[in-house]
Tab-separated table of C-alpha atoms and ligand atoms in Angstrom:
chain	number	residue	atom	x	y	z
I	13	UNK	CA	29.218	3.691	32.751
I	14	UNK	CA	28.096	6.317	30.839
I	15	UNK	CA	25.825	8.910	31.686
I	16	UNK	CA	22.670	8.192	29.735
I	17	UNK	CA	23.091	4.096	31.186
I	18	UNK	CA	22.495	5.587	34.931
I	19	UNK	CA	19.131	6.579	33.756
I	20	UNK	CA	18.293	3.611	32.120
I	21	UNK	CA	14.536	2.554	32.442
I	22	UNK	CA	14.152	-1.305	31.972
I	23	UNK	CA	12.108	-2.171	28.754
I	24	UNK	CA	9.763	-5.289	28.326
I	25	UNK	CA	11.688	-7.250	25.736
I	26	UNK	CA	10.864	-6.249	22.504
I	27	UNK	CA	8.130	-4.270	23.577
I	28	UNK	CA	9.756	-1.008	22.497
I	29	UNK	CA	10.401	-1.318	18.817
I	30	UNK	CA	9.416	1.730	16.864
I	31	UNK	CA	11.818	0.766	14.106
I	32	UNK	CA	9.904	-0.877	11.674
I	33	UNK	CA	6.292	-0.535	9.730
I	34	UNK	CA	5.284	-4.188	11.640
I	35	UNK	CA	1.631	-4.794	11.976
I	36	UNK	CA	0.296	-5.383	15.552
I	37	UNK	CA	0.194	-8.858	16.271
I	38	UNK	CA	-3.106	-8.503	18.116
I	39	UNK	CA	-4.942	-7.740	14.999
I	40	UNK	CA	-4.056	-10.766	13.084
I	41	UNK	CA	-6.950	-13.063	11.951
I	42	UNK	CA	-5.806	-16.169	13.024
I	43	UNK	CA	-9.094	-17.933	13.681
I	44	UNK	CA	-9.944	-16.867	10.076
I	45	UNK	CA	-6.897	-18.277	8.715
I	46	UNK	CA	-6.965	-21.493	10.191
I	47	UNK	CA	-10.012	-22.560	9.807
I	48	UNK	CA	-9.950	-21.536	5.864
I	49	UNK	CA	-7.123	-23.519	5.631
I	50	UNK	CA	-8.567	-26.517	6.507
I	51	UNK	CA	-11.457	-26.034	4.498
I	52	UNK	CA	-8.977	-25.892	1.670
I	53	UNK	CA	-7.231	-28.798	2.586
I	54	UNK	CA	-10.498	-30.765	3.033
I	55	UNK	CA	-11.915	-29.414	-0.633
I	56	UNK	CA	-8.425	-29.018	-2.838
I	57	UNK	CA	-5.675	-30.451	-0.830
I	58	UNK	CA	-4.137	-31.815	-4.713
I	59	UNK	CA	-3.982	-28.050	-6.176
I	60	UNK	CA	-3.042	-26.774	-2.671
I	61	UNK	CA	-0.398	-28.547	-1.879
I	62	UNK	CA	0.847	-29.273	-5.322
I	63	UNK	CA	3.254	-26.549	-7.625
I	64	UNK	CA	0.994	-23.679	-9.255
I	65	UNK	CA	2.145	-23.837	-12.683
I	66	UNK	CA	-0.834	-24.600	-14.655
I	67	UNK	CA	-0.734	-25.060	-18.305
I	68	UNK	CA	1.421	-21.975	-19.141
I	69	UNK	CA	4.355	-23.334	-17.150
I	70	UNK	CA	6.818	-22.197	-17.003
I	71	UNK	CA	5.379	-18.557	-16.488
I	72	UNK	CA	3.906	-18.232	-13.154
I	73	UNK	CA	1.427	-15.342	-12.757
I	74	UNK	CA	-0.581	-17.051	-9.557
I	75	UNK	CA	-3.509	-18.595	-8.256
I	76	UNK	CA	-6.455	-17.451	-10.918
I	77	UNK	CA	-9.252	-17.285	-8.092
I	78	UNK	CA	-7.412	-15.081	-6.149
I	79	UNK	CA	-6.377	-13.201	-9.462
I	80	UNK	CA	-9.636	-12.916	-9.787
I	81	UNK	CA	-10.469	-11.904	-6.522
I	82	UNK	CA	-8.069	-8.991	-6.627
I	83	UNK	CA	-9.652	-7.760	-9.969
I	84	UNK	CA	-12.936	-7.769	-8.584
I	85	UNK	CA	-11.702	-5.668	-5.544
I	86	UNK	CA	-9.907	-3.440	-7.599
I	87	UNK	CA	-13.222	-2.613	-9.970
I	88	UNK	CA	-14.550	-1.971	-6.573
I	89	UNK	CA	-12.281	-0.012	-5.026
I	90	UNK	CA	-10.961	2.078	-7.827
I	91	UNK	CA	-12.827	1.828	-10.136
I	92	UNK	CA	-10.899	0.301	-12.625
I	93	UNK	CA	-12.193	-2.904	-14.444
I	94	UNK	CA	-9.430	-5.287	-14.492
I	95	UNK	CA	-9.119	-8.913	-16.282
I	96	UNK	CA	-7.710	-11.423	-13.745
I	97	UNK	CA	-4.543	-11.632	-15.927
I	98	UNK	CA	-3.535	-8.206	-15.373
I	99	UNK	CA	-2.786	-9.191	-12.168
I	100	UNK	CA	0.739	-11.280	-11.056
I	101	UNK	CA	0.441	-12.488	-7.486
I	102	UNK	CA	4.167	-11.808	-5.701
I	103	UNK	CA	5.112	-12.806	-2.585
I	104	UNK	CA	4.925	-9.362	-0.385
I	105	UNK	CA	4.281	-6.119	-2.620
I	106	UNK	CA	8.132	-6.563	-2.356
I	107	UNK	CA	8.744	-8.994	-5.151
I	108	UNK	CA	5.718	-7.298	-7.335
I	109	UNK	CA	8.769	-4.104	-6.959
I	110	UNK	CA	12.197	-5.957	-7.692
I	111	UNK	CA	10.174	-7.606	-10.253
I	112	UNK	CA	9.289	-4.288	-11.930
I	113	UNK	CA	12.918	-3.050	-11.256
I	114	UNK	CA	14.356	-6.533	-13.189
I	115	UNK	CA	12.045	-5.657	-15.845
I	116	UNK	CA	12.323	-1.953	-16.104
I	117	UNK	CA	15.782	-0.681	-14.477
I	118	UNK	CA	19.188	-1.830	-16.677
I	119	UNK	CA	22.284	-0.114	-15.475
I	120	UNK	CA	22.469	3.893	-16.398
I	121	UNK	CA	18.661	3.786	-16.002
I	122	UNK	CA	16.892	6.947	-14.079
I	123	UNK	CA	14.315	6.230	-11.620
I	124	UNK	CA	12.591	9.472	-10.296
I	125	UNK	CA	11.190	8.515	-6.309
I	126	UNK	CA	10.130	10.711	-3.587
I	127	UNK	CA	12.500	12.669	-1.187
I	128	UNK	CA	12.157	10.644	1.507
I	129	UNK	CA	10.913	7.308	0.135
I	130	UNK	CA	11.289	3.821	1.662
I	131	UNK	CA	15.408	3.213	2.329
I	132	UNK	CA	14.950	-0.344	0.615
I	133	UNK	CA	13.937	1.173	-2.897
I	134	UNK	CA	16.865	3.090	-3.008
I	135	UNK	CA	19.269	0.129	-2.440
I	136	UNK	CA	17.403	-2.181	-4.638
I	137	UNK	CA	17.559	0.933	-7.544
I	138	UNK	CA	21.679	0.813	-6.460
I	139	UNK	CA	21.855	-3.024	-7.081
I	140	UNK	CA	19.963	-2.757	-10.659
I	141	UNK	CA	23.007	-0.105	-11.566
I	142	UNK	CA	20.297	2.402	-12.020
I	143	UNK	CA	20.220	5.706	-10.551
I	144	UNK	CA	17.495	7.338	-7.855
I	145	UNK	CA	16.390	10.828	-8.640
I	146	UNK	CA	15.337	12.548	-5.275
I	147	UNK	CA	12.206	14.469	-5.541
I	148	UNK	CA	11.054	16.580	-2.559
I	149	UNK	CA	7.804	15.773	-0.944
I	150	UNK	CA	5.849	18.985	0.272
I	151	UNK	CA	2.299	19.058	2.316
I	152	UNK	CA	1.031	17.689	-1.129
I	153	UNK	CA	3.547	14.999	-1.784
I	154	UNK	CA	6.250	14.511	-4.546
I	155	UNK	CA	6.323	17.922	-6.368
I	156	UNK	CA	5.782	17.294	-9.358
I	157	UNK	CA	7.056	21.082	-10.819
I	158	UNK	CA	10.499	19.392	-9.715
I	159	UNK	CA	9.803	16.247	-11.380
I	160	UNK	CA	9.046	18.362	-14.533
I	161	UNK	CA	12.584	19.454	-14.387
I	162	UNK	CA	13.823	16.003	-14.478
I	163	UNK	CA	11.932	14.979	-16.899
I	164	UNK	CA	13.185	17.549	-19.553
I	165	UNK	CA	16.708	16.947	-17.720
I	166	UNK	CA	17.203	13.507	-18.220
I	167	UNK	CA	15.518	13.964	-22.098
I	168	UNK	CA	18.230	16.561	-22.685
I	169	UNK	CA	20.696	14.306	-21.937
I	170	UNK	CA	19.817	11.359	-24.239
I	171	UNK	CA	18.189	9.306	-21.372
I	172	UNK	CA	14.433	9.676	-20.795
I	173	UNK	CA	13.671	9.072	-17.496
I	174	UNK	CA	12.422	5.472	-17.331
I	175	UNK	CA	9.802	5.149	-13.913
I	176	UNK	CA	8.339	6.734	-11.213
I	177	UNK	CA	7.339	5.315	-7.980
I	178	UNK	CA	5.500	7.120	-5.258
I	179	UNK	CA	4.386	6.013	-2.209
I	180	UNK	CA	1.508	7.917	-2.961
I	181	UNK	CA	-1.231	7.266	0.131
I	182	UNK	CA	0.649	8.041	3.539
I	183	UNK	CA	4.571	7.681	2.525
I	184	UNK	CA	6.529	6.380	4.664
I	185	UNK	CA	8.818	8.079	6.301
I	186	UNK	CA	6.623	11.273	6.210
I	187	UNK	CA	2.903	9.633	6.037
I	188	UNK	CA	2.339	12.287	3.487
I	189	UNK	CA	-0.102	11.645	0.397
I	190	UNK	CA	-0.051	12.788	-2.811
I	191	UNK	CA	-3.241	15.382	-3.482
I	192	UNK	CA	-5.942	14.615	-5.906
I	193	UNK	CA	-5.032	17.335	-8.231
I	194	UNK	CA	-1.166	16.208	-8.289
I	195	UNK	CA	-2.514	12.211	-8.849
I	196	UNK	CA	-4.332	13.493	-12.365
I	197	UNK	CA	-1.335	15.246	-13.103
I	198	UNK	CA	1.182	12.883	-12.574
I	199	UNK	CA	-0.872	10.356	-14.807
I	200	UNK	CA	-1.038	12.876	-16.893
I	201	UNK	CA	2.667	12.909	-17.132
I	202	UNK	CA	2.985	9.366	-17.565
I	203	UNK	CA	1.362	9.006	-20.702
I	204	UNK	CA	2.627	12.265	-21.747
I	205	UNK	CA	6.421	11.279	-21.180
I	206	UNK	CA	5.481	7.648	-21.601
I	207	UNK	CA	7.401	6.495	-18.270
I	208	UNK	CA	6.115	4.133	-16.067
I	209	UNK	CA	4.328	5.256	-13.036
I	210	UNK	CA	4.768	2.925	-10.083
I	211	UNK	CA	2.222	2.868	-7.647
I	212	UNK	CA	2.816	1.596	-4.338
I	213	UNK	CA	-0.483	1.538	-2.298
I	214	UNK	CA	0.619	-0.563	0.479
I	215	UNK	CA	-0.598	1.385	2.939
I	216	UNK	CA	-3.651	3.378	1.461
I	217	UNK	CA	-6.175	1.285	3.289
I	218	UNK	CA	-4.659	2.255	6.554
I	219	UNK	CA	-6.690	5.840	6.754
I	220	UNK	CA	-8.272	6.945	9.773
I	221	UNK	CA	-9.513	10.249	9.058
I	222	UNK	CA	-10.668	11.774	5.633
I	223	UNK	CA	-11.389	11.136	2.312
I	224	UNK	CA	-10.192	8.147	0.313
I	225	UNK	CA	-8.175	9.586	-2.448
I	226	UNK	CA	-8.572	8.488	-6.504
I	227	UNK	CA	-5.913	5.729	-6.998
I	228	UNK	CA	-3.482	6.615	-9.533
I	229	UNK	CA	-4.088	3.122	-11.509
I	230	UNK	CA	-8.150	3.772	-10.897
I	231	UNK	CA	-7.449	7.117	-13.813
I	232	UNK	CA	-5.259	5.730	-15.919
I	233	UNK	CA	-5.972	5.287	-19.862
I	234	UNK	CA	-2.410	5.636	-21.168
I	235	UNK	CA	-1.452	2.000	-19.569
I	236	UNK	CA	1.265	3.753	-17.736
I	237	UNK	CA	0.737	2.711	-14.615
I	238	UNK	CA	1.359	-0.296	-12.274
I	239	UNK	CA	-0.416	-0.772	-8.950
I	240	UNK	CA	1.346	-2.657	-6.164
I	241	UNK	CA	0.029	-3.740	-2.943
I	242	UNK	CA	-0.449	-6.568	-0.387
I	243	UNK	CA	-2.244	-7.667	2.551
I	244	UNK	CA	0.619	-7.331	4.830
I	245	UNK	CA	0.089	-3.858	6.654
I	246	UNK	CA	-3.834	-4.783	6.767
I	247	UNK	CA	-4.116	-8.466	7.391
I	248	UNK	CA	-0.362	-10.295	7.527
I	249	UNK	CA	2.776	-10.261	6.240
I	250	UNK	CA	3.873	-13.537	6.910
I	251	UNK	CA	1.355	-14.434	4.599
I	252	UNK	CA	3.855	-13.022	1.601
I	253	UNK	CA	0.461	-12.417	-0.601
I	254	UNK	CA	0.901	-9.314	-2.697
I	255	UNK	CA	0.534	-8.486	-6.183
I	256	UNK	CA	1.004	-5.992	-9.080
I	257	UNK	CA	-1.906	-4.920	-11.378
I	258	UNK	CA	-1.515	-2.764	-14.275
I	259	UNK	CA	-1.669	-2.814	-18.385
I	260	UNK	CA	-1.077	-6.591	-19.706
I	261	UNK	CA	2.171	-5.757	-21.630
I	262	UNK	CA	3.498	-4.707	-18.342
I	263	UNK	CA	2.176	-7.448	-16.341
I	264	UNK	CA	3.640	-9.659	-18.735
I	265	UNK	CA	7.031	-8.374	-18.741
I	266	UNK	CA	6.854	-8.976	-14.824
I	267	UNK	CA	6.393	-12.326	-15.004
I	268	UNK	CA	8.709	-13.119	-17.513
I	269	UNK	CA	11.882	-12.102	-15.429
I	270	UNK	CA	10.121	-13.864	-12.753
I	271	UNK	CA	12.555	-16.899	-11.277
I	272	UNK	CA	10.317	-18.155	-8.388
I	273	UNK	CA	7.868	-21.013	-8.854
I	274	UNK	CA	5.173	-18.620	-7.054
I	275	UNK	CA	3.468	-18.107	-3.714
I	276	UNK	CA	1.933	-20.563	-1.250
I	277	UNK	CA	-0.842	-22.230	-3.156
I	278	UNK	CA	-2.109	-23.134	-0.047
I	279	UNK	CA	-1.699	-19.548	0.831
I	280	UNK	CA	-3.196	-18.251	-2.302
I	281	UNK	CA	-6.357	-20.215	-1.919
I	282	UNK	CA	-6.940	-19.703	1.714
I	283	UNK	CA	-6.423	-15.868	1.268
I	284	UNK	CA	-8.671	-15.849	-1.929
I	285	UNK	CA	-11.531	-17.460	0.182
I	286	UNK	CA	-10.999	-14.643	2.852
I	287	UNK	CA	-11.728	-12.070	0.230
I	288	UNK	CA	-15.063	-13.727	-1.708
I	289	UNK	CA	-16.316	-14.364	2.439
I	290	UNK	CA	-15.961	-10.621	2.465
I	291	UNK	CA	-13.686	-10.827	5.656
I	292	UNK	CA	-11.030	-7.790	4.418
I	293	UNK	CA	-13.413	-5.403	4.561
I	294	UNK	CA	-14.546	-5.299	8.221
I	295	UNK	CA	-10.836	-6.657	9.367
I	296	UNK	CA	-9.947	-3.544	7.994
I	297	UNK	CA	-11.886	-1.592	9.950
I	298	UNK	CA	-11.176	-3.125	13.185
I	299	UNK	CA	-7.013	-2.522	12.016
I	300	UNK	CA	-7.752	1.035	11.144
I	301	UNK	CA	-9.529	1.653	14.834
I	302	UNK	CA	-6.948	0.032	16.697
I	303	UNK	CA	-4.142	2.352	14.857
I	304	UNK	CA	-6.607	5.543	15.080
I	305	UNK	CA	-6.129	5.320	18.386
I	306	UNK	CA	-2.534	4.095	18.662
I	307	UNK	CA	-1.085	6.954	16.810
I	308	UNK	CA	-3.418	9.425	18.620
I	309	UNK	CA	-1.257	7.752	21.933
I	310	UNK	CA	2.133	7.852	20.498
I	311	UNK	CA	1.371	11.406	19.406
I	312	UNK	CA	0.073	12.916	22.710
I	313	UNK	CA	3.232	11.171	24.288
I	314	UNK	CA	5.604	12.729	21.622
I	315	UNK	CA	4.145	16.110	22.948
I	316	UNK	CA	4.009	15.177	26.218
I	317	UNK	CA	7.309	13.551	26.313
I	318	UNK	CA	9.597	15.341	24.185
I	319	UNK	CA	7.333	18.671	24.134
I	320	UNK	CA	9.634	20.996	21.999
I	321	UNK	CA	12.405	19.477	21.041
I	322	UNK	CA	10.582	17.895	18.457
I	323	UNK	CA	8.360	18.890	15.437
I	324	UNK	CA	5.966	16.873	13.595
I	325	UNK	CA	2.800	16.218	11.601
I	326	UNK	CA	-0.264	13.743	12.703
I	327	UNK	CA	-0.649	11.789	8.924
I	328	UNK	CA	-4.536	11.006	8.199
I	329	UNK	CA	-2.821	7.125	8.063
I	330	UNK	CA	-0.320	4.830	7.857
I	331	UNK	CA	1.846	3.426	10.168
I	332	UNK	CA	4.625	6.145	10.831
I	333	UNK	CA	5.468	9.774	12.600
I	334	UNK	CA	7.827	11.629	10.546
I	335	UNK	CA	9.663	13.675	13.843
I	336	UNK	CA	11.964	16.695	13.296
I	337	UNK	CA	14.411	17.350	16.292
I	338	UNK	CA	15.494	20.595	17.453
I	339	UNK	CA	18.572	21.951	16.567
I	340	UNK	CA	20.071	21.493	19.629
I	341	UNK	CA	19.547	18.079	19.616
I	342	UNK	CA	21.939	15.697	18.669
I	343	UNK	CA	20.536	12.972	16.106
I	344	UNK	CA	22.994	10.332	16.315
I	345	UNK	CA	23.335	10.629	20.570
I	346	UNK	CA	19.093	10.284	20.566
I	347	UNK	CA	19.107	6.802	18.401
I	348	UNK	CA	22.068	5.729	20.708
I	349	UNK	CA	20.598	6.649	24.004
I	350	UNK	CA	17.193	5.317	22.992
I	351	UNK	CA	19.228	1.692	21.896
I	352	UNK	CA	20.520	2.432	25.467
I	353	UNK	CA	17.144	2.219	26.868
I	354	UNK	CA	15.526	-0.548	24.561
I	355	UNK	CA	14.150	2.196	22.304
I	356	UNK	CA	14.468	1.512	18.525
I	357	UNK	CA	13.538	4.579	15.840
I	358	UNK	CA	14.454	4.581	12.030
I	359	UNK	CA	17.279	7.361	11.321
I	360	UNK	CA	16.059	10.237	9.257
I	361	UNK	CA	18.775	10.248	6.682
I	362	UNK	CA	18.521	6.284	5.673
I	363	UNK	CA	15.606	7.663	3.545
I	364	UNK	CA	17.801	9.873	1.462
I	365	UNK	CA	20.274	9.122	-0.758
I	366	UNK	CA	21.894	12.610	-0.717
I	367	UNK	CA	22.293	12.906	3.047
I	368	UNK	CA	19.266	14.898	3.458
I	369	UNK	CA	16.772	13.995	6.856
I	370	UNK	CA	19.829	14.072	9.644
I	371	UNK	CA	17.347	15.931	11.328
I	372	UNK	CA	14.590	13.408	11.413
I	373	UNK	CA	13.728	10.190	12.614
I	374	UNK	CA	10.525	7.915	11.539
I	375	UNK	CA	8.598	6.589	14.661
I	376	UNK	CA	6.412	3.520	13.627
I	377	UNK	CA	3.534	3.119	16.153
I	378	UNK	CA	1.934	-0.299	14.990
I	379	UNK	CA	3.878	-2.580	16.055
I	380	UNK	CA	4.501	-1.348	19.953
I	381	UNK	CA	1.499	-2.664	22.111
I	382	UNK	CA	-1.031	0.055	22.571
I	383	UNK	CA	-0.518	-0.180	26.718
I	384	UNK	CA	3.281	0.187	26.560
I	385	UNK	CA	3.169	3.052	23.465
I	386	UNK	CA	3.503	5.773	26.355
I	387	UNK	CA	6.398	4.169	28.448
I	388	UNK	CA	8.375	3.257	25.069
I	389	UNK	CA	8.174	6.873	24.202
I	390	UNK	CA	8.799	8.571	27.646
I	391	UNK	CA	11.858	6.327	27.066
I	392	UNK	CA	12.195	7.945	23.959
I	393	UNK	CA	12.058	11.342	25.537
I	394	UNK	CA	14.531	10.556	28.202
I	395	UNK	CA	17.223	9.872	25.501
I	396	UNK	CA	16.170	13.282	23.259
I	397	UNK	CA	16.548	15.225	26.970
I	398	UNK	CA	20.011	13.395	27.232
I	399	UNK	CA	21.326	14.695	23.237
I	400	UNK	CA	20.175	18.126	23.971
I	401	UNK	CA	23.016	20.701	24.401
I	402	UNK	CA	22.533	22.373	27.563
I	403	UNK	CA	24.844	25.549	26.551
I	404	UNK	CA	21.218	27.790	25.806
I	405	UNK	CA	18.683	26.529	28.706
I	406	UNK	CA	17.980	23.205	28.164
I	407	UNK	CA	18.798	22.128	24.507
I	408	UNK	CA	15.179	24.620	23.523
I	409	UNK	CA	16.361	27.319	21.134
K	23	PLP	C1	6.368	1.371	0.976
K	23	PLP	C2	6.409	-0.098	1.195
K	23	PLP	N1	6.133	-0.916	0.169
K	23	PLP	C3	6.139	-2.263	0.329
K	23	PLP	C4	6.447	-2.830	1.550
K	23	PLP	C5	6.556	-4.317	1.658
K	23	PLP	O1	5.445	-4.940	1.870
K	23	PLP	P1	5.208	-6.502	1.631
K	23	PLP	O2	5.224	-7.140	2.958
K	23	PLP	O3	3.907	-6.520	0.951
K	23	PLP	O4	6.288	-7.064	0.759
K	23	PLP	C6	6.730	-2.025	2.639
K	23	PLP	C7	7.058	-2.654	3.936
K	23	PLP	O5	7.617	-2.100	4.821
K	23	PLP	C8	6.727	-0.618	2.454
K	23	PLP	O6	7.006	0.211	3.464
C-alpha cells in the first residue's frame, strides 16, 4: 500500500470530477424540454420526425426557424444583423469547428490558437496535417504583438497564415478573455491579413461579474470572421444544438464539406420554440447564479485547502480555475494521488503543444455538486500536501 492510499478519504461516486467543462445536471430544463417536445410532436410530428433536407438536399444547413431564431438573437446580442442562412446548425459547437477545419485546414496549413487553448483543437489541427501556432495568453488574452510576428513569419515563408481561433470570453484552461481594445484589433487584423478569425463563444454567456464584452463577429465588416457557439454550457449538451454564424461564402463552404444528414429535427424544433418563448434568457440567469456561487466555493476551498502551494486567478466566468502549483510540488504525484482519492483535474500541459503548463492544472467547478465542491477539493488538497517535497519545511518555498 502506498503511502498516499492510507490517507484515502472515500468519495461519493462520481461526485468528485473536476476534469471536465460538464454542466451541472441540476440546472437542466427538463420540464421545459419535455413538454416542448410534445407540443412539437402534437403540431409537426411529419417534419419532426422526418430527415431535414428540404429542397436544397443534399446540403444541409438546419432547421430554418431555429436559423432564424439564432439570427434574431445574434442582432440582439451583438449587434450584428444576420440573414438566417448565415447560420449552419451543427451538432455541439464541435462539428460547427471540424467543419471549419475540413473547410479551411489542408495539410502544411498554419493555424495561429491561444497558448493554452482547448487540448481537443490541437489534436483535431494534428489530424487535418495542419500545424498549431502557440500564442501566449497574458491578463488580456492572446497577445496579439506575438501574433503580429507570425503573421509576417509565416508570409515570409510563402505560407500566409490561414485562421485564428480564440477562445475569446473566459478560455478555457485559463478563463481569461480577450480585452475590448485587443477584440478591434484582432478584427482589424483579419481583414487586414485576410485570415479567418474563429470565434469560439461557447462560454461567453457564462459571466458572473462585469461587463459583457463586444463580440468579435458583432464588429466585423471585412467578413473575416466566424462565430461558433451552442447551448451546451448554458442549457444542455446532450442536446448537440450548436451552430456557426459568419459571412455567407464561409457559411457555405461549411456546409459543403458537411457529411451528416443534420441535427435532431425534433431537437431543432423543440430548442427553436425554447428561444421565441424567451426561456434562454432567464435559464441563463439562474445557470450563471448557481456557478457565481460555485466557483466562489471551489475558490475559498482552493485557499483554504491548498493555501500556498497553489496560485491562481478568480475568472469573471466560465467554468474553469486555471491553478499554478508551487515548485515544490510535484505535478504528476498531485493528479495521481487525487485519482487515488476519487479526485479528477485536467493536467496543465495537455493544453500545450510545446510542453508548456507542467506546472498547472485546470479545475472545472460545474459539474461537482455545489454541497460536495469543498470535500472534493480538501481531497484535492490532501493529494497536493502528499507531492510536496518536504526537504525545505513543508513543500512552501
Ligand atoms: C472551447 C470549447 N468549445 C467548444 C466546446 C464543445 O461544445 P459543444 O458541446 O457545443 O460541442 C467545448 C466543450 O468542452 C469547449 O471547451
Amino acid at each position: 500500500m502506498s503511502a498516499h492510499t492510507e490517507s484515502r478519504t472515500e468519495p461519493s461516486p462520481g461526485a468528485w470530477l473536476f476534469e471536465a467543462g460538464i454542466p451541472d445536471p441540476a440546472t437542466f430544463p427538463t420540464e421545459d424540454v419535455a413538454r416542448l417536445t410534445a407540443d412539437v410532436l402534437r403540431d409537426e410530428p411529419d417534419a419532426a420526425l422526418q430527415y431535414g433536407m428540404g429542397p436544397q438536399a443534399p446540403r444541409v444547413q438546419g432547421y430554418e426557424g431555429l436559423r432564424g431564431s439564432i439570427a434574431g438573437r445574434l442582432a440582439a446580442r451583438d449587434g450584428r444583423s444576420v440573414d438566417r442562412d448565415q447560420v449552419v446548425v451543427t451538432s455541439g459547437a464541435v462539428q460547427a469547428l471540424t467543419l471549419t477545419f475540413a473547410a479551411y485546414l489542408g495539410p502544411g496549413d498554419v493555424i495561429a490558437v491561444e497558448a493554452p487553448t482547448w487540448n481537443r483543437v490541437l489534436a483535431w489541427i494534428q489530424h487535418r496535417g495542419a500545424r498549431a501556432v502557440p500564442v501566449p495568453v497574458d491578463g488580456d488574452g492572446m497577445r496579439l504583438d506575438v501574433l503580429e510576428q507570425h503573421l509576417a513569419a509565416c508570409r515570409d515563408a510563402g505560407r500566409p497564415l490561414a485562421a485564428v481561433y480564440a477562445i475569446a470570453t473566459f478560455n478555457t484552461p485559463t478563463g481569461v478573455s480577450l480585452s475590448t481594445e485587443r477584440r478591434r484589433r484582432l478584427v482589424e487584423l483579419a481583414a487586414e491579413w485576410g485570415f479567418l478569425l474563429i470565434e469560439d463563444n461557447v462560454y461567453a454567456e457564462l459571466r458572473y461579474d462585469g461587463e459583457r464584452l463586444p463580440s468579435m463577429f458583432g464588429q466585423d465588416r471585412a467578413g473575416r470572421v466566424l462565430q461558433l457557439d451552442s447551448l451546451s454550457k448554458v442549457v444542455a449538451p446532450g442536446l448537440r444544438i450548436g451552430w456557426a454564424a459568419g459571412p455567407p461564402e464561409i457559411v457555405d463552404r461549411l456546409v459543403g464539406v458537411r457529411a451528416d444528414l443534420g441535427v435532431s429535427q425534433l431537437l431543432a424544433r423543440v430548442m427553436d420554440r425554447y428561444l421565441r418563448e424567451g426561456l434562454l434568457d432567464p435559464h441563463i440567469a439562474e445557470v450563471t447564479t448557481l456557478y457565481r456561487r460555485k466557483r466562489d466555493v471551489a475558490a475559498a476551498a482552493l485557499r483554504e485547502h491548498c493555501g500556498d502551494r497553489v496560485r491562481f486567478g478568480v475568472p469573471e466566468g466560465g467554468m474553469f480555475l486555471w491553478v499554478e502549483l508551487d515548485a515544490a510540488v510535484d505535478p504528476a504525484g498531485v493528479i495521481a494521488r487525487a485519482a487515488d482519492a476519487g479526485v479528477s483535474v485536467r493536467a496543465g500541459e495537455r493544453f500545450f503543444g510545446d510542453g508548456g503548463g507542467r506546472r498547472h492544472f485546470r479545475l472545472a467547478y460545474s459539474y461537482v455538486p455545489e454541497a460536495e465542491l469543498e470535500r472534493g477539493i480538501a481531497a484535492l488538497g490532501a493529494a497536493i500536501a502528499g507531492s510536496a517535497s518536504t526537504t525545505n519545511g513543508g513543500g512552501r518555498t
